[in-house]
Structures are given as C-alpha cells and as structure tokens.
mmCIF file of C-alpha atoms in Angstrom:
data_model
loop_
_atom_site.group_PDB
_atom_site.id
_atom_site.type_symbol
_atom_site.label_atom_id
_atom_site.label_comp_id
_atom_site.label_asym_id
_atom_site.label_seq_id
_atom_site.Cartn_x
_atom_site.Cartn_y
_atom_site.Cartn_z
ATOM 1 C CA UNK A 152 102.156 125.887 88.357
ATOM 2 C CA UNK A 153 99.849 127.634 85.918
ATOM 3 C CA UNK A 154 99.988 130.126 84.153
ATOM 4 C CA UNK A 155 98.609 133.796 84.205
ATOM 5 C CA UNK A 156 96.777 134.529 81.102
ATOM 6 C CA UNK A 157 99.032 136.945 79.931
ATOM 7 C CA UNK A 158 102.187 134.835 80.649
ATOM 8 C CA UNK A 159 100.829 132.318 78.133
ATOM 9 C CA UNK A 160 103.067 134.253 75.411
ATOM 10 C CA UNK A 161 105.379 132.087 73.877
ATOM 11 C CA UNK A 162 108.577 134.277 71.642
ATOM 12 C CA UNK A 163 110.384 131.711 68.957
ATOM 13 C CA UNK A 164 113.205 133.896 67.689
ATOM 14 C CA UNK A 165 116.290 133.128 65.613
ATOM 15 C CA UNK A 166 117.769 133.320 61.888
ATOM 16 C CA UNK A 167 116.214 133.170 58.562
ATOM 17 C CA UNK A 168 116.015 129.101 57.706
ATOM 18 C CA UNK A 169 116.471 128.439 61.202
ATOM 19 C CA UNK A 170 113.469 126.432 61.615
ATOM 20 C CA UNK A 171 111.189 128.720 63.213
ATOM 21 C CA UNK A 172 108.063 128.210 61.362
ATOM 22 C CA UNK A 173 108.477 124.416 61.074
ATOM 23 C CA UNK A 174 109.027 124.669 64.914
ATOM 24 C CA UNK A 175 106.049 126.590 65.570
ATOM 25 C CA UNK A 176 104.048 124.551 62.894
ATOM 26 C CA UNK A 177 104.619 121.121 64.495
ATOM 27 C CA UNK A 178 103.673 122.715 68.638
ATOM 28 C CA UNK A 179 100.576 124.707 66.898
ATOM 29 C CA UNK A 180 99.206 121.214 66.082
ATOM 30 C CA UNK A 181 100.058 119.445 69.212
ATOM 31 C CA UNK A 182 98.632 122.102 71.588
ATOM 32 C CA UNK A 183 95.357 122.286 69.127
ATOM 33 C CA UNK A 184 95.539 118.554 69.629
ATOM 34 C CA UNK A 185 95.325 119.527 73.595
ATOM 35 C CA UNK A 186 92.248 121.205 73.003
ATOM 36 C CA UNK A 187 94.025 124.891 73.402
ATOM 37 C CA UNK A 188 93.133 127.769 71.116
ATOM 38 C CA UNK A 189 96.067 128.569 69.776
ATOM 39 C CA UNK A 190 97.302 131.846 67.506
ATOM 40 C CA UNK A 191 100.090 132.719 66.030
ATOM 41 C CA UNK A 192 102.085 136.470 65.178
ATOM 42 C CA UNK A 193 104.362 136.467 62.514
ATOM 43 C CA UNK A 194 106.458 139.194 63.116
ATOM 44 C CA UNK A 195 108.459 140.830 59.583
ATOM 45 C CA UNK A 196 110.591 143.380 58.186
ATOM 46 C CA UNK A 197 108.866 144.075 54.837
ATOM 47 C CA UNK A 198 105.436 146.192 54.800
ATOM 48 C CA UNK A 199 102.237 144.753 54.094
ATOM 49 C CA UNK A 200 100.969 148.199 52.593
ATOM 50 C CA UNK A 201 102.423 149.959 49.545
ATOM 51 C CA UNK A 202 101.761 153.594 48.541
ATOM 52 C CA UNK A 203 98.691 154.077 45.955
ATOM 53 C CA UNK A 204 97.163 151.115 47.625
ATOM 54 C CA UNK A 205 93.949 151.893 48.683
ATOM 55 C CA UNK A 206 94.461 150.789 52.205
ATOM 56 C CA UNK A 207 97.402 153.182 51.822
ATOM 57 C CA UNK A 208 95.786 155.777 50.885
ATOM 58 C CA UNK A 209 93.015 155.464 53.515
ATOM 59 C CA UNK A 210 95.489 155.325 56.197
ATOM 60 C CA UNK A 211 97.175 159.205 54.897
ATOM 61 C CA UNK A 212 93.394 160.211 54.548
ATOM 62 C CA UNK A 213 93.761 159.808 58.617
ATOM 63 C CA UNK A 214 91.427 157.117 59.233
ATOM 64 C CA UNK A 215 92.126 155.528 63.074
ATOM 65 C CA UNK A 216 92.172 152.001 61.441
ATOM 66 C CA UNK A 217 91.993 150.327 58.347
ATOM 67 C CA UNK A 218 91.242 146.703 58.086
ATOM 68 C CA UNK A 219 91.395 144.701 54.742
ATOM 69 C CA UNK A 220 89.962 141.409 54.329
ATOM 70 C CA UNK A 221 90.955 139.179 51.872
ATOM 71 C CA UNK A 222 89.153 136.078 50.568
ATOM 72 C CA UNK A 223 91.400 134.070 53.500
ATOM 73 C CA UNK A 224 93.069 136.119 55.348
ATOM 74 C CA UNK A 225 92.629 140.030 57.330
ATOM 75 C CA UNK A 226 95.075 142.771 57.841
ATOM 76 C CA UNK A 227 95.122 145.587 60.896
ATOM 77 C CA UNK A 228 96.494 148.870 60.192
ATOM 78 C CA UNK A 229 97.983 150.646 61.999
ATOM 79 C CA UNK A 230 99.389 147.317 64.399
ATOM 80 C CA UNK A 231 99.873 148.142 68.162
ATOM 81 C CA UNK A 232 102.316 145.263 69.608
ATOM 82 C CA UNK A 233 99.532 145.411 73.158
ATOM 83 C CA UNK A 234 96.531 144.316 70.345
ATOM 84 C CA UNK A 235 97.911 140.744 71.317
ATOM 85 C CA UNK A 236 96.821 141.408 74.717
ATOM 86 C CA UNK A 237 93.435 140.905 73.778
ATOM 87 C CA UNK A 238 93.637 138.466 71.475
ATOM 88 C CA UNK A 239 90.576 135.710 72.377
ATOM 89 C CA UNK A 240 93.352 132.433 72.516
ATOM 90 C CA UNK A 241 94.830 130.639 75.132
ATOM 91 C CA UNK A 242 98.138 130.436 74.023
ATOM 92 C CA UNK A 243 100.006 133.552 71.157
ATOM 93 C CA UNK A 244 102.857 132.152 69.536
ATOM 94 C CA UNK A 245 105.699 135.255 67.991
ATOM 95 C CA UNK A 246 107.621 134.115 65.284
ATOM 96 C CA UNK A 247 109.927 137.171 65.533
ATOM 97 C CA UNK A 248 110.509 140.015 67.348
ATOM 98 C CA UNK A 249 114.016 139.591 68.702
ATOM 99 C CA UNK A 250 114.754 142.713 69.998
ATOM 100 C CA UNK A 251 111.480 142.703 72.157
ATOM 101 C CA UNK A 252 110.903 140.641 75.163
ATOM 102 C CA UNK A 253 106.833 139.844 75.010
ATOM 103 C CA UNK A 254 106.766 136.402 76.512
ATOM 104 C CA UNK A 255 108.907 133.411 77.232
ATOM 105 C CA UNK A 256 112.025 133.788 74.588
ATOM 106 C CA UNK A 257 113.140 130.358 72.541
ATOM 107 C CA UNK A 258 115.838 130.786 70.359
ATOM 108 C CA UNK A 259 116.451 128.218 67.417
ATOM 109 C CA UNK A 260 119.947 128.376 65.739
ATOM 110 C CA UNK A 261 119.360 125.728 63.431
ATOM 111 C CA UNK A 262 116.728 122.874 62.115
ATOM 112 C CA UNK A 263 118.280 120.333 64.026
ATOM 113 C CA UNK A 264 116.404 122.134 66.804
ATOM 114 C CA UNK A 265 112.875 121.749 65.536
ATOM 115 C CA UNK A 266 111.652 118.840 67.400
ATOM 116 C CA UNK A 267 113.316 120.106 70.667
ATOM 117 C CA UNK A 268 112.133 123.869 70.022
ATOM 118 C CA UNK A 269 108.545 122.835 69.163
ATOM 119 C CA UNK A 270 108.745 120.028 72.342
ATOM 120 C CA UNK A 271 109.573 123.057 74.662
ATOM 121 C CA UNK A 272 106.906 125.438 73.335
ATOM 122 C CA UNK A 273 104.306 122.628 73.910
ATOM 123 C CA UNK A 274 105.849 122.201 77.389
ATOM 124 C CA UNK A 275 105.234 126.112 78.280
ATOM 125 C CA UNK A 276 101.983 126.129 76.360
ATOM 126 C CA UNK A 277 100.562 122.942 78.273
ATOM 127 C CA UNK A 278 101.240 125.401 81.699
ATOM 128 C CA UNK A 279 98.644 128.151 80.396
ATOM 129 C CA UNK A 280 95.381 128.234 81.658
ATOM 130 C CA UNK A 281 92.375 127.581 79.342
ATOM 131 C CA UNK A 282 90.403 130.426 78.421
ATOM 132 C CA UNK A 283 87.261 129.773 80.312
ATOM 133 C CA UNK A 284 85.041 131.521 82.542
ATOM 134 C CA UNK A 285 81.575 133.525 82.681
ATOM 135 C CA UNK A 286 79.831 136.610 82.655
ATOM 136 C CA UNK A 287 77.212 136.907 84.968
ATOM 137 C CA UNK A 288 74.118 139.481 83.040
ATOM 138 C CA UNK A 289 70.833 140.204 82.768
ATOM 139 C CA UNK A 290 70.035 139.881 86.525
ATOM 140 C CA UNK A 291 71.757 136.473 87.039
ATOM 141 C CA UNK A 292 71.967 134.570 83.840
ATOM 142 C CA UNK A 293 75.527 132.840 83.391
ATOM 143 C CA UNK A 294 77.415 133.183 79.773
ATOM 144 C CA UNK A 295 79.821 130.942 78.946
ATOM 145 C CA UNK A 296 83.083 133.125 77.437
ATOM 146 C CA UNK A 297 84.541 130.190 75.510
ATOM 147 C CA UNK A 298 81.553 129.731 73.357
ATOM 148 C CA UNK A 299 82.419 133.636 71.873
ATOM 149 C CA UNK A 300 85.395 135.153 70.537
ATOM 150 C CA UNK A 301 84.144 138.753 71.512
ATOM 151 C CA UNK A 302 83.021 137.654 74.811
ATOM 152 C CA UNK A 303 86.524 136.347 75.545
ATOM 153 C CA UNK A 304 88.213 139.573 74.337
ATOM 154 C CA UNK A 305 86.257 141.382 76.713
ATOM 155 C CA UNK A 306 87.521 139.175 79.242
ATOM 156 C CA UNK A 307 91.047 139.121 78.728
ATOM 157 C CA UNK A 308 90.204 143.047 78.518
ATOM 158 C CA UNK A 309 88.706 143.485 81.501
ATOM 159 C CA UNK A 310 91.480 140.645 82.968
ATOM 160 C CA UNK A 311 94.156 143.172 81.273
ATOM 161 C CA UNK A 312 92.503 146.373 83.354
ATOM 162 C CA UNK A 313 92.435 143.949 86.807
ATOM 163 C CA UNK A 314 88.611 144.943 86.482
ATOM 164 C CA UNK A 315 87.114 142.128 88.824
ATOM 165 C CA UNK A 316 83.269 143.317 88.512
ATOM 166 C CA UNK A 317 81.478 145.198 85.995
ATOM 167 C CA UNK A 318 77.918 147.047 85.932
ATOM 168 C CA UNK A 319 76.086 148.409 83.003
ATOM 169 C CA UNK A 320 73.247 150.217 83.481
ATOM 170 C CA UNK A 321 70.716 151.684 80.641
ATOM 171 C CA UNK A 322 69.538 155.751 81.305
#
C-alpha cells in the first residue's frame, strides 16, 4: 500500500553512539539510489544561536525570522516542528525527537542494529509516494512540480490544507 505524503516521515530515535546517524547514513544513500528525494532533521539539545551573535541579536530585535547562510550550510530561526510539513522531499528522515511522535518511530539500542535499522527505514521509505504531479496555469499549460523545489512546497502546502483546486486571479 502506499503511502500518504505526509506519512512518508520516518523517526530514528535512541542513545548517544547508538548508531543512529550511521543508520540513517547508509538508508539516505539507498533510497537516493531509488531515485527518492530524500532529507534529513537532525534533531539536538544544544542551541545553534548564542547571545551577541548577530543572528541573536536580530531575533530580540523581533524580527519574524532570521535565516543565516553559511558557505555550506543554512539555519531557520525561530524552527516550527510543522516547517517539515512542507519540506519539497519525498521521504524526511528525524534523527531525534524521542519524546515526539512525527512519523513511523525506529528505535536503535545499539550498532549492531545499523544494517537492520537502516534495512527497515528503506523498507518504509520504498512505500512513500514520489513527489510528482502538476499545476495546471495560465489557461491550460501543465507544470511539472518535480522539476521545482518551490513548486513542490506549494504542493505539499496546498496537499497539507486538503486544497484540491486553486484560482488566482489579477485585479
């Protein structure tokens, strides 16, 4: 049976050194392999801003959102847990998060488990549907949602809202 595109939430929880990451690691790989689009949360207890930071000090000033962009990698502030709704992928892998249920819960208690635990979370991910579909616009012309990462936000979006048919229209 296939997945709903929000079911296609995949939780990997367990202790430090467990094996998570090397777990996640080796089904990320095999799913990409698949031809999925795959991303992945890594949940954590330490913060990722520091007071006098300028992101900091941006967020106190009251902006709605501060994002910082490094030269490899982007950070959302302040992070609401229903962004991943919306996240343009197929399949979301959480590292973490063990007191939330988001998706389908695996728990690894050691690394003996890391073949089995990345095995099952490329079983569940091979049930989720691909991300594909179109937009009909412009009086008829078809767009192709995989081909755009904003296009398929707005989809899962409008998915999200159970909005089955939308209509702009200019003043």
């Amino acid at each position: 049976m296939q997945k709903n595109i929000m079911d296609c939430i995949i939780q990997v929880v367990g202790k430090k050194d467990s094996g998570k990451t090397s777990a996640i690691e080796r089904a990320v790989k095999s799913l990409k392999d698949m031809g999925y689009s795959v991303t992945v949360l890594k949940h954590s207890h330490h913060s990722l801003d520091s007071p006098g930071k300028d992101t900091f000090r941006f967020k106190q000033a009251g902006a709605d959102y501060v994002l910082f962009f490094g030269n490899d990698c982007g950070m959302f502030i302040p992070c609401d847990i229903n962004i991943i709704y919306l996240l343009p992928t197929d399949i979301l892998i959480i590292e973490g998060y063990k007191d939330l249920s988001l998706g389908q819960k695996i728990e690894i208690e050691s690394p003996s488990q890391i073949e089995s635990v990345s095995k099952r979370i490329v079983e569940l991910g091979s049930l989720c549907n691909k991300l594909e579909g179109k937009f009909i616009v412009n009086g008829g012309n078809e767009v192709d949602i995989s081909r755009d990462k904003m296009l398929k936000m707005l989809y899962k979006l409008l998915n999200f809202l159970n909005i089955k048919e939308l209509s702009v229209r200019n003043s």
